[in-house]
mmCIF file of C-alpha atoms in Angstrom:
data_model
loop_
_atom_site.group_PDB
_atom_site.id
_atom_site.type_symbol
_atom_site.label_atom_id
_atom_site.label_comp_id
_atom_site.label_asym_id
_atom_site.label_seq_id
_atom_site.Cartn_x
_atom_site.Cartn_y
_atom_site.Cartn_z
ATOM 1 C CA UNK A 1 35.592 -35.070 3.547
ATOM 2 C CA UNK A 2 38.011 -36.842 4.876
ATOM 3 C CA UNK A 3 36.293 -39.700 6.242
ATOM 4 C CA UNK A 4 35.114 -40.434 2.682
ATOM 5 C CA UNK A 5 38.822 -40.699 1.549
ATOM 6 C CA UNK A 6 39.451 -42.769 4.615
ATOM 7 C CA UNK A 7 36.829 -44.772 3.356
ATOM 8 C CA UNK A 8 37.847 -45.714 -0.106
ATOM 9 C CA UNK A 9 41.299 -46.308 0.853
ATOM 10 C CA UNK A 10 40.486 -48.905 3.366
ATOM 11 C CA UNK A 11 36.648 -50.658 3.256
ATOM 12 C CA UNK A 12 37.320 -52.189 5.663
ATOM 13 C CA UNK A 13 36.488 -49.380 8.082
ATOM 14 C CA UNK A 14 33.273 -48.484 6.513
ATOM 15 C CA UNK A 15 31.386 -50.005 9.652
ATOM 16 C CA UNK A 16 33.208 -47.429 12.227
ATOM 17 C CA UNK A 17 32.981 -44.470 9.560
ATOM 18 C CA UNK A 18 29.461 -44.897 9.402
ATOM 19 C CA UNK A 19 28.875 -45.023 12.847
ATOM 20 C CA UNK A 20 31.132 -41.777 13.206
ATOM 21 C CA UNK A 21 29.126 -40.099 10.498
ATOM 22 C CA UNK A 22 26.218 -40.842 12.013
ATOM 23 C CA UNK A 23 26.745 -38.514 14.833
ATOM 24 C CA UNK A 24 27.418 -35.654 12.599
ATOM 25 C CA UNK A 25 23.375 -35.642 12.808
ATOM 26 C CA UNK A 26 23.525 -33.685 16.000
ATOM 27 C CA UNK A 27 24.521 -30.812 14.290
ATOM 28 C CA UNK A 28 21.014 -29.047 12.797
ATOM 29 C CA UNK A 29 22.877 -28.108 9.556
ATOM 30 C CA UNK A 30 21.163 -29.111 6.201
ATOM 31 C CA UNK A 31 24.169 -28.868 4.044
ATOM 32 C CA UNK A 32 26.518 -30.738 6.478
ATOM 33 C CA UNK A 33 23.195 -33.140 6.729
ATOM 34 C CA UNK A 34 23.001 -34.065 3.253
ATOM 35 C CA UNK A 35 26.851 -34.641 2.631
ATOM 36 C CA UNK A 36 27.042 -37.190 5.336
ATOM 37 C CA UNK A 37 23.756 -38.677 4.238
ATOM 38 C CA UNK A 38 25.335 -38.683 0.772
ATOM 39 C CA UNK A 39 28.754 -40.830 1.999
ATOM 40 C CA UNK A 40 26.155 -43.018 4.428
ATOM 41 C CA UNK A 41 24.393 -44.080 1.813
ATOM 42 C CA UNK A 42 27.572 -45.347 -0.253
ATOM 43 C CA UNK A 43 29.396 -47.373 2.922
ATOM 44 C CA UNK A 44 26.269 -47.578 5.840
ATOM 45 C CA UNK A 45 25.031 -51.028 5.737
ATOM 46 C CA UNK A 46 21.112 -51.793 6.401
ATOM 47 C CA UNK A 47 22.022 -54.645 8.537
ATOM 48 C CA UNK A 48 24.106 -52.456 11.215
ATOM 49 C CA UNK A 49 22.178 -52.971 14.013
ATOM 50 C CA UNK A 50 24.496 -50.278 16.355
ATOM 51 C CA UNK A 51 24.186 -47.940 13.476
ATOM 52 C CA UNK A 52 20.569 -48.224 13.066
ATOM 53 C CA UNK A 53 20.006 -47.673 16.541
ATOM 54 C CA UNK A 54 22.648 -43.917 16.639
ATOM 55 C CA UNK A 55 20.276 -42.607 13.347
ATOM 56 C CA UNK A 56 16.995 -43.343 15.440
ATOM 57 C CA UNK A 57 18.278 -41.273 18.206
ATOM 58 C CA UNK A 58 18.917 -38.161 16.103
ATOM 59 C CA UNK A 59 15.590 -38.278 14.199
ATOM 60 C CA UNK A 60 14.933 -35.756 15.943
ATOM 61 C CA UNK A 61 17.332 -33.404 14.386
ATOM 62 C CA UNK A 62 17.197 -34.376 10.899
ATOM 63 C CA UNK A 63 16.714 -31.396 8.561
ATOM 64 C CA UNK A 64 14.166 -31.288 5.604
ATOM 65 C CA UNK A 65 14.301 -35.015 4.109
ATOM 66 C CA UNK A 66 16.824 -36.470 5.642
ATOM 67 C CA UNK A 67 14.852 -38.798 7.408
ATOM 68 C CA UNK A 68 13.169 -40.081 4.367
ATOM 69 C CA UNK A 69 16.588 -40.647 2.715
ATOM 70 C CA UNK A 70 17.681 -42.574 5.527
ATOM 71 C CA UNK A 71 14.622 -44.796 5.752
ATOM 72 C CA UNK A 72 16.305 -47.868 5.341
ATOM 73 C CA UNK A 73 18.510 -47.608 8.541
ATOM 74 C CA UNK A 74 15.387 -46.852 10.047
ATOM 75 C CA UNK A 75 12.281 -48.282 11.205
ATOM 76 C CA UNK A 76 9.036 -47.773 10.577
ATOM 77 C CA UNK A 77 8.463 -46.187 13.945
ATOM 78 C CA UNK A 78 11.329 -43.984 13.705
ATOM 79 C CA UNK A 79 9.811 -42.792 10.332
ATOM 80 C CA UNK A 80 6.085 -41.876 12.018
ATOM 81 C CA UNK A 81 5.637 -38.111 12.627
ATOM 82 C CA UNK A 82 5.174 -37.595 16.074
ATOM 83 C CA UNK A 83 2.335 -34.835 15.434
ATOM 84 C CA UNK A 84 2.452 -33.814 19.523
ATOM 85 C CA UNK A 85 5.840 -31.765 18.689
ATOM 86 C CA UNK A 86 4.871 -30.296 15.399
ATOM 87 C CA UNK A 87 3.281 -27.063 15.762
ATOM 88 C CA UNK A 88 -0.245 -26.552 14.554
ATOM 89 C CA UNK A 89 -0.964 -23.060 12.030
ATOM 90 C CA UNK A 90 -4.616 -21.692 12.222
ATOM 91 C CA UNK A 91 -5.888 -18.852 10.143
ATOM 92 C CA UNK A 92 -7.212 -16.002 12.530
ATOM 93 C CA UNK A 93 -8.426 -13.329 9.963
ATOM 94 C CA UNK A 94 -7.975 -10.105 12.311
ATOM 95 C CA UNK A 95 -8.658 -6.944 10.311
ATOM 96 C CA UNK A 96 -6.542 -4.188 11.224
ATOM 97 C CA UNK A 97 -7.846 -0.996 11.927
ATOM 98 C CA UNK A 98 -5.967 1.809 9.968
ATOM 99 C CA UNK A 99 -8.632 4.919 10.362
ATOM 100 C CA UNK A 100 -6.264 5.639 13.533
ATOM 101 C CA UNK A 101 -4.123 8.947 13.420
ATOM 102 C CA UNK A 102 -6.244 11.935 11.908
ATOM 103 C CA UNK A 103 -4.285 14.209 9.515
ATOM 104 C CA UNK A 104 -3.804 17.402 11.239
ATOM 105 C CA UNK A 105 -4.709 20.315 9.064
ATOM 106 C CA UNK A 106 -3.229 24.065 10.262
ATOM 107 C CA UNK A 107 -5.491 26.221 11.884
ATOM 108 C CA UNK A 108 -4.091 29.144 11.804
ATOM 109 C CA UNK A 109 -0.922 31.105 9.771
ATOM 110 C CA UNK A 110 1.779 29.639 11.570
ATOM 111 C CA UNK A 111 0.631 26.292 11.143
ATOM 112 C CA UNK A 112 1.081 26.961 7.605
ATOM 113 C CA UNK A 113 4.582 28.127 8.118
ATOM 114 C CA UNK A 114 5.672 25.330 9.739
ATOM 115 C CA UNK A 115 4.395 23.187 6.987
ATOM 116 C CA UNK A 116 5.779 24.651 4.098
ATOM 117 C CA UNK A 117 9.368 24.234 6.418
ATOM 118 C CA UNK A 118 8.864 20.434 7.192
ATOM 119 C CA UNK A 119 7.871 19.892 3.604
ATOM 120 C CA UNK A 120 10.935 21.388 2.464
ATOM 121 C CA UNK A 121 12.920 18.919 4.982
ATOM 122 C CA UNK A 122 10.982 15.720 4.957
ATOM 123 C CA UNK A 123 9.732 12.894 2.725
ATOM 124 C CA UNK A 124 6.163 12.633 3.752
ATOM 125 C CA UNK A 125 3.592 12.702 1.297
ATOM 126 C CA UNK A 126 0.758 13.869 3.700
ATOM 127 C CA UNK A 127 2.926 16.962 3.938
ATOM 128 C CA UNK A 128 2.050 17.405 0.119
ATOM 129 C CA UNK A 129 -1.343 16.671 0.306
ATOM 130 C CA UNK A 130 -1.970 19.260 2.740
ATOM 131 C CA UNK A 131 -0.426 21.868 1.463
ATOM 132 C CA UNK A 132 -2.228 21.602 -1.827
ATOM 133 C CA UNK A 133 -5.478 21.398 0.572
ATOM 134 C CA UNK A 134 -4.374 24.854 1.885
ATOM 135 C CA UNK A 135 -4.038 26.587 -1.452
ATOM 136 C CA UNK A 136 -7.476 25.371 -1.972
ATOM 137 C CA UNK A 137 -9.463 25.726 1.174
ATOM 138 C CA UNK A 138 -7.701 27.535 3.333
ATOM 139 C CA UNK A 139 -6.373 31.093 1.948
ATOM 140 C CA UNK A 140 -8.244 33.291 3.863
ATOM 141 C CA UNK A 141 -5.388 32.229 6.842
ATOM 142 C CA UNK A 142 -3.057 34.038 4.601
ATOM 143 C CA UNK A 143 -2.312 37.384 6.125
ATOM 144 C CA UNK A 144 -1.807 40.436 3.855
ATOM 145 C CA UNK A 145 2.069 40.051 3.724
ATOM 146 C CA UNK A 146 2.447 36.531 3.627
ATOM 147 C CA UNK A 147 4.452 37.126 0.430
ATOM 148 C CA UNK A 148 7.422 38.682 2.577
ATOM 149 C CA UNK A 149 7.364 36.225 5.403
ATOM 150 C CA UNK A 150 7.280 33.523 2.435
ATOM 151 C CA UNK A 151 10.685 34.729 0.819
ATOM 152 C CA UNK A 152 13.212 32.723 2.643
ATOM 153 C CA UNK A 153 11.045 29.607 1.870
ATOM 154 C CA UNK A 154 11.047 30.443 -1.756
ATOM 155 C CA UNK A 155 14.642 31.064 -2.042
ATOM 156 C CA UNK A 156 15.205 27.846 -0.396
ATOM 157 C CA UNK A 157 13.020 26.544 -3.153
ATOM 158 C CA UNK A 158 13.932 27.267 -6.176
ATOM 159 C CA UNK A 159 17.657 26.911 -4.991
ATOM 160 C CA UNK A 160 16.469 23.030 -4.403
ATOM 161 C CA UNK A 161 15.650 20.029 -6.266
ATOM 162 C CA UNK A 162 13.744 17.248 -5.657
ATOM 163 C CA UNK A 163 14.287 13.567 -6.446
ATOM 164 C CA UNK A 164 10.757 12.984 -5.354
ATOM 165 C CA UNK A 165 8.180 13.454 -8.957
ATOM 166 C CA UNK A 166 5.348 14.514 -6.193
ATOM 167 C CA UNK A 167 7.428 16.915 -4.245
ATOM 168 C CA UNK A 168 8.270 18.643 -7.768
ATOM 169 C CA UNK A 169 5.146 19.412 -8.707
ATOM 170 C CA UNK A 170 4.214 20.602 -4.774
ATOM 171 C CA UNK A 171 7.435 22.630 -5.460
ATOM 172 C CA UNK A 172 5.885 24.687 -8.520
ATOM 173 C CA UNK A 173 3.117 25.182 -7.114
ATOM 174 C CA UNK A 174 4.574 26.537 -3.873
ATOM 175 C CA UNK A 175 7.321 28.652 -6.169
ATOM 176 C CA UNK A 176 4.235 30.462 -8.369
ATOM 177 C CA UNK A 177 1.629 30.627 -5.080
ATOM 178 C CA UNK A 178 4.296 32.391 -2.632
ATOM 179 C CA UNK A 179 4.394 35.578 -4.952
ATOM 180 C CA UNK A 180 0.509 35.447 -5.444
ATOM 181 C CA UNK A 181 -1.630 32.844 -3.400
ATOM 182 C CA UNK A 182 -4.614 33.190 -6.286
ATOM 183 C CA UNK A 183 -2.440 33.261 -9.404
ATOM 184 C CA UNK A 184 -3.732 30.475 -11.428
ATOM 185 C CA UNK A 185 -0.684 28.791 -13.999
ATOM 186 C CA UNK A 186 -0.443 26.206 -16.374
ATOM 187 C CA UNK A 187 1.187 22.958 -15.178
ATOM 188 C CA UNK A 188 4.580 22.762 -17.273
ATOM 189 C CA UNK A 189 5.936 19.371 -16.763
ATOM 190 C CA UNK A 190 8.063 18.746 -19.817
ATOM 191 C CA UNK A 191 11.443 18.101 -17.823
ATOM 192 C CA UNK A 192 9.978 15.431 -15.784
ATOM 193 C CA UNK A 193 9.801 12.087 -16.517
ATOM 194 C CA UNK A 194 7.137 10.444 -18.909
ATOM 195 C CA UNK A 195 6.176 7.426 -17.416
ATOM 196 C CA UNK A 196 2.429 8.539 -15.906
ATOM 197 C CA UNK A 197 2.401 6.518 -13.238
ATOM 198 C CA UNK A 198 5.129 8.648 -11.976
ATOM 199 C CA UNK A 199 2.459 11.971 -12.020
ATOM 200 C CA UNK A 200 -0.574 10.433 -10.157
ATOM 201 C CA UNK A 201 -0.639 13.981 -8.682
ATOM 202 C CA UNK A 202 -0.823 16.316 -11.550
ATOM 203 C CA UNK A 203 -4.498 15.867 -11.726
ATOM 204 C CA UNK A 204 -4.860 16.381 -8.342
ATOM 205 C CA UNK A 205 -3.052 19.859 -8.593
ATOM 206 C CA UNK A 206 -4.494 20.721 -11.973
ATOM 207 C CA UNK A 207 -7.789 20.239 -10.157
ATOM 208 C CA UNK A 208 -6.687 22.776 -7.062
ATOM 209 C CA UNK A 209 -5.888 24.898 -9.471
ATOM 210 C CA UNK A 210 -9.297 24.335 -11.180
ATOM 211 C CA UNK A 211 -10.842 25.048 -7.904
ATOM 212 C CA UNK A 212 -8.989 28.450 -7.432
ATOM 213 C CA UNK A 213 -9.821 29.432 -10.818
ATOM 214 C CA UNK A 214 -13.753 28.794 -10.075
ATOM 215 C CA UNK A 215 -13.225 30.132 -6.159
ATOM 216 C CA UNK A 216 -14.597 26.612 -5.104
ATOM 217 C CA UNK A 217 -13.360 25.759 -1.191
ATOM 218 C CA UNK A 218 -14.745 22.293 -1.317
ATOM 219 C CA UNK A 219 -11.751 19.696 -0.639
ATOM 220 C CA UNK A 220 -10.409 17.036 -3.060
ATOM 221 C CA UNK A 221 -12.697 14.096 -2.953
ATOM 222 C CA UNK A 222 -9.322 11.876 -1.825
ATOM 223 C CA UNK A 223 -7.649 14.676 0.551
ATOM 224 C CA UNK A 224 -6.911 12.149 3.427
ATOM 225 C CA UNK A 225 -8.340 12.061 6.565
ATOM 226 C CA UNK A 226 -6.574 9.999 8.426
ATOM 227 C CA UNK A 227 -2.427 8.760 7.923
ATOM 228 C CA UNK A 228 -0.958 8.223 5.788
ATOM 229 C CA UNK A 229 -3.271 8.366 3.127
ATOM 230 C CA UNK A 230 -6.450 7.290 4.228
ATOM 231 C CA UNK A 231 -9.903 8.648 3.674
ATOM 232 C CA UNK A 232 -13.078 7.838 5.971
ATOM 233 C CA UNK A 233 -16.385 6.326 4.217
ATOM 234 C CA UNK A 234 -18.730 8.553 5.808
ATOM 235 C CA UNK A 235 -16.107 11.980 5.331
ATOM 236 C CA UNK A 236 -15.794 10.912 1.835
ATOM 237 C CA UNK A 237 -19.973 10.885 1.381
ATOM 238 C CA UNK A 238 -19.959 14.284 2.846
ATOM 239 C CA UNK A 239 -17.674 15.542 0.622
ATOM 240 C CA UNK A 240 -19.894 14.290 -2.125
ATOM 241 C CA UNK A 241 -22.760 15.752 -1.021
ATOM 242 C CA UNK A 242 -21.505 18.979 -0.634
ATOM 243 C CA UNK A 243 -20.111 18.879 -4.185
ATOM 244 C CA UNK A 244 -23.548 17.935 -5.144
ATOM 245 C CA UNK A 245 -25.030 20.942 -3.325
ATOM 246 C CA UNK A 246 -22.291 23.210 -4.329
ATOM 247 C CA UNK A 247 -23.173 22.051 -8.143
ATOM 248 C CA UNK A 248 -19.520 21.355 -8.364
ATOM 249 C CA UNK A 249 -18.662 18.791 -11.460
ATOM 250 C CA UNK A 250 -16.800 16.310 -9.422
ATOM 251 C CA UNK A 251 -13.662 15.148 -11.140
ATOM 252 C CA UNK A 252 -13.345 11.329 -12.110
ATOM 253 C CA UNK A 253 -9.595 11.416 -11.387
ATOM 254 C CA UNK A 254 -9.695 12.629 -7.811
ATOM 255 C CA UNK A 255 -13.226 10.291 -7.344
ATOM 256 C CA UNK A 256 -11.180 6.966 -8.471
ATOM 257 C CA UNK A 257 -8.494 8.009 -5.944
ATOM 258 C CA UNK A 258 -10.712 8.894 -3.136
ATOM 259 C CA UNK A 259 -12.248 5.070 -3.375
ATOM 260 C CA UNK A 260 -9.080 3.309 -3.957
ATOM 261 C CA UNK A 261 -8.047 5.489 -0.147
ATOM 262 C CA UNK A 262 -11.463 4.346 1.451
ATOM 263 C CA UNK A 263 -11.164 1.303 3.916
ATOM 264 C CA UNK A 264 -14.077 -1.021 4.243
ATOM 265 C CA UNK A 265 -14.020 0.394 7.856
ATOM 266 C CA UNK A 266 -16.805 2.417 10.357
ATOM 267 C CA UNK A 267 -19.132 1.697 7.234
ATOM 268 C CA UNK A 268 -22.225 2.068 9.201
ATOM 269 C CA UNK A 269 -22.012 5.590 9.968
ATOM 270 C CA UNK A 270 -21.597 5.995 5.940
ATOM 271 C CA UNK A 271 -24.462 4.413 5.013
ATOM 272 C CA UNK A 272 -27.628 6.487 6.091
ATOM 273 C CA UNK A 273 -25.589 9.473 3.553
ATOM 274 C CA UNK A 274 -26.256 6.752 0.883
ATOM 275 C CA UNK A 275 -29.543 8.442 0.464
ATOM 276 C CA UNK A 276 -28.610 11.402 -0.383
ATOM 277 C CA UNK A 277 -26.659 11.019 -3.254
ATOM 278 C CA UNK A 278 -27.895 10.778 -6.716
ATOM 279 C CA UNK A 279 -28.752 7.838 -8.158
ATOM 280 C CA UNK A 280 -25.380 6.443 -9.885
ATOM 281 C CA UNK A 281 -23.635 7.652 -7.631
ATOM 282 C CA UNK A 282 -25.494 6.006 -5.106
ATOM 283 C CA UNK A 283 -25.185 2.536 -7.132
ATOM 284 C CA UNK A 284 -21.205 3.059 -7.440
ATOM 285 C CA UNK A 285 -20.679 4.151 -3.668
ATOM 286 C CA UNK A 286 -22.939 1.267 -2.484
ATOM 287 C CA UNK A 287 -21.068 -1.423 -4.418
ATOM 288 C CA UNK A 288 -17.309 0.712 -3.124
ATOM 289 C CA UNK A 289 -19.042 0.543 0.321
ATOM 290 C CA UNK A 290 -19.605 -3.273 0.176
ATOM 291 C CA UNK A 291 -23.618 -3.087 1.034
ATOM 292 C CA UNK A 292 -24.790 -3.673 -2.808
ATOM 293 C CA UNK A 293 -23.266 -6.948 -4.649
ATOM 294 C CA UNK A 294 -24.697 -5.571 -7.897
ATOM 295 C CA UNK A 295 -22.375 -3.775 -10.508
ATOM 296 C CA UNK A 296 -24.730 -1.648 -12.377
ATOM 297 C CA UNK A 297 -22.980 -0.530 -15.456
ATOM 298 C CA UNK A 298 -25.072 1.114 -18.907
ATOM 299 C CA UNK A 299 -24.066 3.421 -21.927
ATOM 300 C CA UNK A 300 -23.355 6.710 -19.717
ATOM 301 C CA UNK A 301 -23.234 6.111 -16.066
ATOM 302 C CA UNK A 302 -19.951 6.660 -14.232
ATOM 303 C CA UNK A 303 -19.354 3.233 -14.297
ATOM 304 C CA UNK A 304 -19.036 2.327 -17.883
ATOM 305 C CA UNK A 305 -16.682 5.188 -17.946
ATOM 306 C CA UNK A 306 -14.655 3.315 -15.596
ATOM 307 C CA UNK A 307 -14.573 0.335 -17.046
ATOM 308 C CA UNK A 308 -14.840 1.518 -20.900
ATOM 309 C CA UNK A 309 -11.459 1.138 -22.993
ATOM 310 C CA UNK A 310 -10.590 4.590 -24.177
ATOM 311 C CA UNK A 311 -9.336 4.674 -27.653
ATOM 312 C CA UNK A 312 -8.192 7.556 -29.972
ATOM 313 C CA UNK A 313 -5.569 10.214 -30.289
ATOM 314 C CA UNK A 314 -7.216 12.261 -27.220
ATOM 315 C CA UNK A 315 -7.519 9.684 -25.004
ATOM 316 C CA UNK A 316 -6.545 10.809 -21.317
ATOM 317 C CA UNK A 317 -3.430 8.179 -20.453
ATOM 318 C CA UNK A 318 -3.636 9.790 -17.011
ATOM 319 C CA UNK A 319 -6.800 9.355 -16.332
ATOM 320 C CA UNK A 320 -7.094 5.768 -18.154
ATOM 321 C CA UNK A 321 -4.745 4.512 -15.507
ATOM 322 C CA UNK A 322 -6.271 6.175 -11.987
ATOM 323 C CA UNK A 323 -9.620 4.782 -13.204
ATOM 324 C CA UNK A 324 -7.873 1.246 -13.168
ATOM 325 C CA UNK A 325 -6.356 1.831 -9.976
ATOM 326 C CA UNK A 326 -10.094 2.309 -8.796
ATOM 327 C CA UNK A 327 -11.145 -0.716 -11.182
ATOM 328 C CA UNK A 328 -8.744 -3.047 -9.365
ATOM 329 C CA UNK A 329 -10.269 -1.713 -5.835
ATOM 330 C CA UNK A 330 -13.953 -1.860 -6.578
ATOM 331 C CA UNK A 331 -12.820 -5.829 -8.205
ATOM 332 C CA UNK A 332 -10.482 -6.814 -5.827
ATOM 333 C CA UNK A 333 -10.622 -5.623 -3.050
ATOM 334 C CA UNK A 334 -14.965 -4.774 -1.851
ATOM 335 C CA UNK A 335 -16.457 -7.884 -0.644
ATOM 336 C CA UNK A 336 -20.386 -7.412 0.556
ATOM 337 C CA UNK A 337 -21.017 -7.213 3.964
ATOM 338 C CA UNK A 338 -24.464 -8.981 3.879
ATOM 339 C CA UNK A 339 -25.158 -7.649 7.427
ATOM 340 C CA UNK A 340 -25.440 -4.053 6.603
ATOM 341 C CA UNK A 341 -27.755 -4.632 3.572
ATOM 342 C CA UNK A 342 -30.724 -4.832 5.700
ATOM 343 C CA UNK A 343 -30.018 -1.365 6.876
ATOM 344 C CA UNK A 344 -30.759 0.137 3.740
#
């Protein structure tokens, strides 16, 4: 700075550097701020009355703690916060809504045609989702040569390769369902990568595959409802119950995802289904519902599977980690809603 050279060559001009210096202030510029605060320090002299009275009139725009630094020059008034200018934060909790956009799900074959294309082209998971929900519920759209109308879609596939870990394995299963919609494989996964996290939907399509195998129609558990991911309380109930009527085992894996997707949200057209479910399963959707506080946990409910640490050479790493993705929601995330306990 030159007025710091200035300064040492000739003391004598300390008093009208200062006062320059001090109307560097104006400018709302930390850095700058503190340099000149820095050189004021060395040459400014406490009993300046003229440059005492330039730093009270930029108080105003004194970055961070410049003011404090300066307190000397200043007074004590000049040091009080004037509270009327400083703006005021209040916490307004406003809870979102996110059960907004339904998924769409294809009604009829061309629907389906036009999904397997924009799946092909886009990035959108719910694209994925579906179209493993229409290889498990909705076949009978298929018309008798959907095979041929498939083929440029499967050329296009297995000519293509996808970065995306999800869209690979939606990719298989498109490349061995095109030639036979009811052909049941074996998930071969060797090439991908090995980090599980990575393959959150294997299950999920091990399970559809599962579900052709048996001729179950029954949706996954954690098929959304609404975007992006999303699945209603009371549609998620349903989907229980029907299992339970069907007889169907449900599958841990898909259960754990269905609850981490379920928003604490239109709860109190979920509740009156609470009924109907079996007992543990009652206890565990009650406490992921937010109308029971109490974690009921014992030797061989679904719970203590949940929370149980898996040891031995079989353990299922998969489904180890999707149960503590549902851990960390039923923990972190469900606080009781004391309001809709007197409903039950």
């Amino acid at each position: 700075m030159i007025l710091e050279k200035l300064s040492k060559a000739n003391p004598k001009l300390n008093k009208p550097i200062a006062s320059l210096i001090a109307d560097i202030y104006v400018i709302s510029d930390l850095n700058i701020q503190e340099r000149a605060t820095k050189l004021l320090l060395k040459i400014g002299s406490e009993k300046d009355a003229v440059l005492s009275e330039k730093l009270a009139s930029y108080v105003s725009f004194m970055q961070g703690s410049i003011k404090t630094s300066l307190s000397k020059f200043l007074s004590e008034e000049d040091l009080l916060v004037d509270e009327s200018s400083l703006k005021h934060y209040h916490y307004n909790n406003q809870k979102v809504k996110v059960l907004v956009e339904e998924v769409e799900i294809p009604k009829v074959w061309n629907d389906i045609l036009f999904l397997i294309g924009r799946f092909i082209s886009s990035d959108d998971v719910i694209d994925s989702e579906i179209l493993v929900n229409v290889f498990i519920a909705q076949r009978h759209l298929f018309p008798s040569d959907y095979t041929k109308q498939l083929q440029p879609y499967l050329k296009q596939l297995e000519n293509n390769y996808f970065t995306s870990i999800l869209k690979t394995y939606v990719r298989s299963l498109l490349v061995n369902k095109i030639p036979n919609k009811d052909f049941v494989y074996k998930v071969n996964d060797k090439e991908l990568i090995t980090l599980n996290t990575l393959k959150l939907i294997k299950p999920l399509i091990q399970k559809a595959l599962q579900k052709n195998s048996e001729g179950s129609q029954l949706p996954l558990l954690s098929f959304p409802t609404h975007k992006p991911y999303w699945v209603e309380p009371k549609t998620l109930l349903e989907r229980i119950i029907q299992y339970q009527t069907a007889k169907e085992t449900i599958d841990k894996v898909d259960l754990s995802i269905a609850i981490s997707r379920m928003p604490r949200e239109n709860v109190e057209e979920a509740i009156p289904l609470l009924e109907k479910l079996h007992t543990e399963m009652k206890d565990l959707m009650s406490y992921s519902l937010g109308v029971s506080n109490e974690l009921k946990v014992n030797s061989s409910s679904v719970l203590s599977k949940l929370f149980q640490k898996v040891a031995g050479p079989n353990q299922d790493s998969e489904k180890l980690a999707l149960w503590a993705v549902a851990a960390e929601e039923l923990i972190f995330q469900m606080k009781p809603l004391k309001n809709l306990k007197k409903q039950l």
